[in-house]
Structure formats: C-alpha cells, structure tokens
C-alpha cells in the first residue's frame, strides 16, 4: 500500500472522500460473494475490502495534524474487542448468545456515554432498508411504534414479495421508493427525538 500510495499518480491524490464509492462497492461485492459466490470469490472480495481499509489508513498516515496508520487502527480495534468481550478476556460469564449481547451492549453503552439520543451513531448513509430496520429498533427502545401494515407478511419470503410489490407500485406511479422511505425515516427520527425530550 505504501508503494502504491507513493508511486501511483492516481493513488497519491486520492482522499478519504474520493474512496467512498469504492468502499461501498467493495462492501457490496463481499455481500454478493457471501450470498452466492464461491470460496475463491469470497477470498478475493475480502482482499479488495481489506485494500480499502489499508488505503484509508495510508491516507490517514499522511495527515499533518492527526496522523494514524494501520497499526493504530488495529490497536484501537483490539482494545475495543477486548472491552466488548469481557466473557472472553475479563472473567465474565456468557453461556448464551443473548448473554454475550448483554455484555456487548453494556460495554458499548459505556464507550458512548456522550451520546444524548438512541439515534446518535446511526450512519445516515446506510441503504434505506437497512437504515429503516436500525431506526425501527432504536425507536422501539424509546417506545415509539412503527405502524404495522395490513396483511403483514408471515415469512421472510413473503416479506421479499411484499417489498418487491411496493417497489413495483412506486415505479408504476413514478415515485422514488428510496426517497419515500428516507423521508418517512426522517419523520420517525423526529418522533424518537420528541419521545426522548
């Protein structure tokens, strides 16, 4: 990575912001490889995603005000994972996945004490459906309900059919399904903040 950053005319000019589309694309390629690819596909796509991490770290290492490198990234990650796994590293007990989650959430809450809302830390750049699922969970945590649809799907397959039908309806009417969901999520965020006040 250092050689590429120092000797490739394109790479030496790239910024964190410039890399965002590639990071998104590589993340989706890993997902595709997990869902339908081969082990060789997964190995390759994980390498491409790792390259993005290395690239960002190389850019960060050149920051004149607050440089950090891949070793700093690894140290920060290691410290976080040790804190969040007290049942592995600190003598706590977790016999079920649910008990592991209790430890994880407690450690995460302690790390994020400065947050004032359950919405803090939710990345707004997530795809709308993933963002909706995350926000619906956070809303439930402060007792803000999301209305259930009439004739709710009974399985994940039926949910897929219902979502596809809604997108087809949007397309037929000239509506932007992504925008519609994002606008509704902004309203949900307002409702959550009002409930927290």
mmCIF file of C-alpha atoms in Angstrom, residues 1-107:
data_model
loop_
_atom_site.group_PDB
_atom_site.id
_atom_site.type_symbol
_atom_site.label_atom_id
_atom_site.label_comp_id
_atom_site.label_asym_id
_atom_site.label_seq_id
_atom_site.Cartn_x
_atom_site.Cartn_y
_atom_site.Cartn_z
ATOM 1 C CA UNK A 1 0.000 0.000 0.000
ATOM 2 C CA UNK A 2 2.819 2.404 0.830
ATOM 3 C CA UNK A 3 4.417 1.769 -2.570
ATOM 4 C CA UNK A 4 1.122 2.326 -4.389
ATOM 5 C CA UNK A 5 0.351 5.466 -2.384
ATOM 6 C CA UNK A 6 3.805 6.916 -3.023
ATOM 7 C CA UNK A 7 4.361 5.824 -6.627
ATOM 8 C CA UNK A 8 0.946 5.728 -8.343
ATOM 9 C CA UNK A 9 -0.079 9.152 -9.641
ATOM 10 C CA UNK A 10 -3.781 8.363 -9.207
ATOM 11 C CA UNK A 11 -3.428 6.844 -5.723
ATOM 12 C CA UNK A 12 -1.262 9.593 -4.302
ATOM 13 C CA UNK A 13 -4.011 12.159 -4.951
ATOM 14 C CA UNK A 14 -6.950 10.147 -3.604
ATOM 15 C CA UNK A 15 -8.705 11.348 -0.437
ATOM 16 C CA UNK A 16 -10.927 9.571 2.079
ATOM 17 C CA UNK A 17 -13.947 11.158 0.391
ATOM 18 C CA UNK A 18 -12.799 10.004 -3.059
ATOM 19 C CA UNK A 19 -12.675 6.401 -1.814
ATOM 20 C CA UNK A 20 -16.261 6.281 -0.516
ATOM 21 C CA UNK A 21 -17.812 4.897 -3.743
ATOM 22 C CA UNK A 22 -15.166 2.166 -3.889
ATOM 23 C CA UNK A 23 -15.681 1.254 -0.240
ATOM 24 C CA UNK A 24 -19.417 0.916 -0.816
ATOM 25 C CA UNK A 25 -18.913 -1.124 -3.984
ATOM 26 C CA UNK A 26 -16.380 -3.468 -2.384
ATOM 27 C CA UNK A 27 -18.645 -3.973 0.641
ATOM 28 C CA UNK A 28 -21.494 -4.989 -1.656
ATOM 29 C CA UNK A 29 -19.203 -7.328 -3.582
ATOM 30 C CA UNK A 30 -18.345 -9.093 -0.312
ATOM 31 C CA UNK A 31 -22.076 -9.451 0.369
ATOM 32 C CA UNK A 32 -22.609 -10.914 -3.122
ATOM 33 C CA UNK A 33 -19.762 -13.370 -2.568
ATOM 34 C CA UNK A 34 -21.238 -14.469 0.769
ATOM 35 C CA UNK A 35 -24.730 -14.884 -0.668
ATOM 36 C CA UNK A 36 -23.957 -16.526 -3.992
ATOM 37 C CA UNK A 37 -20.241 -16.749 -4.633
ATOM 38 C CA UNK A 38 -17.610 -19.360 -4.203
ATOM 39 C CA UNK A 39 -14.942 -19.539 -1.518
ATOM 40 C CA UNK A 40 -12.493 -18.123 -4.091
ATOM 41 C CA UNK A 41 -14.882 -15.203 -4.741
ATOM 42 C CA UNK A 42 -15.158 -14.526 -1.023
ATOM 43 C CA UNK A 43 -11.390 -14.658 -0.538
ATOM 44 C CA UNK A 44 -10.875 -12.207 -3.402
ATOM 45 C CA UNK A 45 -13.613 -9.794 -2.298
ATOM 46 C CA UNK A 46 -12.434 -9.787 1.320
ATOM 47 C CA UNK A 47 -9.000 -8.859 -0.031
ATOM 48 C CA UNK A 48 -10.495 -5.998 -2.031
ATOM 49 C CA UNK A 49 -12.325 -4.754 1.078
ATOM 50 C CA UNK A 50 -9.147 -5.034 3.131
ATOM 51 C CA UNK A 51 -7.395 -2.965 0.458
ATOM 52 C CA UNK A 52 -9.905 -0.180 1.118
ATOM 53 C CA UNK A 53 -9.068 -0.260 4.840
ATOM 54 C CA UNK A 54 -5.352 -0.196 4.062
ATOM 55 C CA UNK A 55 -5.877 2.667 1.608
ATOM 56 C CA UNK A 56 -7.774 4.762 4.158
ATOM 57 C CA UNK A 57 -5.097 4.083 6.767
ATOM 58 C CA UNK A 58 -2.358 5.123 4.327
ATOM 59 C CA UNK A 59 -4.179 8.380 3.621
ATOM 60 C CA UNK A 60 -4.664 8.954 7.357
ATOM 61 C CA UNK A 61 -0.955 8.363 7.996
ATOM 62 C CA UNK A 62 -0.169 11.401 5.839
ATOM 63 C CA UNK A 63 -2.461 13.754 7.756
ATOM 64 C CA UNK A 64 -0.273 16.592 9.085
ATOM 65 C CA UNK A 65 -2.490 17.316 12.110
ATOM 66 C CA UNK A 66 -3.641 13.912 13.362
ATOM 67 C CA UNK A 67 -1.863 11.056 11.597
ATOM 68 C CA UNK A 68 -2.552 7.394 12.320
ATOM 69 C CA UNK A 69 -1.628 4.233 10.445
ATOM 70 C CA UNK A 70 -2.902 0.670 10.054
ATOM 71 C CA UNK A 71 -1.133 -0.386 13.268
ATOM 72 C CA UNK A 72 -3.045 2.315 15.171
ATOM 73 C CA UNK A 73 -6.275 1.100 13.584
ATOM 74 C CA UNK A 74 -5.502 -2.477 14.649
ATOM 75 C CA UNK A 75 -4.615 -1.401 18.211
ATOM 76 C CA UNK A 76 -7.864 0.576 18.521
ATOM 77 C CA UNK A 77 -9.875 -2.380 17.218
ATOM 78 C CA UNK A 78 -8.112 -4.821 19.548
ATOM 79 C CA UNK A 79 -8.792 -2.650 22.594
ATOM 80 C CA UNK A 80 -12.466 -2.307 21.611
ATOM 81 C CA UNK A 81 -12.941 -6.044 21.059
ATOM 82 C CA UNK A 82 -11.280 -6.847 24.406
ATOM 83 C CA UNK A 83 -13.633 -4.381 26.163
ATOM 84 C CA UNK A 84 -16.676 -5.772 24.392
ATOM 85 C CA UNK A 85 -15.812 -9.403 25.170
ATOM 86 C CA UNK A 86 -15.419 -9.438 28.953
ATOM 87 C CA UNK A 87 -16.702 -13.040 28.905
ATOM 88 C CA UNK A 88 -13.584 -13.932 26.907
ATOM 89 C CA UNK A 89 -10.936 -11.599 28.338
ATOM 90 C CA UNK A 90 -12.105 -10.490 31.796
ATOM 91 C CA UNK A 91 -13.697 -13.381 33.629
ATOM 92 C CA UNK A 92 -17.361 -12.510 32.993
ATOM 93 C CA UNK A 93 -19.786 -15.311 32.171
ATOM 94 C CA UNK A 94 -21.835 -15.663 28.996
ATOM 95 C CA UNK A 95 -23.377 -19.058 28.281
ATOM 96 C CA UNK A 96 -25.790 -17.993 25.527
ATOM 97 C CA UNK A 97 -25.649 -15.605 22.570
ATOM 98 C CA UNK A 98 -28.182 -13.424 24.407
ATOM 99 C CA UNK A 99 -25.833 -13.130 27.414
ATOM 100 C CA UNK A 100 -22.974 -12.202 25.057
ATOM 101 C CA UNK A 101 -25.172 -9.431 23.659
ATOM 102 C CA UNK A 102 -25.834 -8.104 27.172
ATOM 103 C CA UNK A 103 -22.071 -7.770 27.759
ATOM 104 C CA UNK A 104 -21.545 -6.252 24.305
ATOM 105 C CA UNK A 105 -24.304 -3.671 24.756
ATOM 106 C CA UNK A 106 -23.126 -2.730 28.248
ATOM 107 C CA UNK A 107 -19.578 -2.174 27.010
#
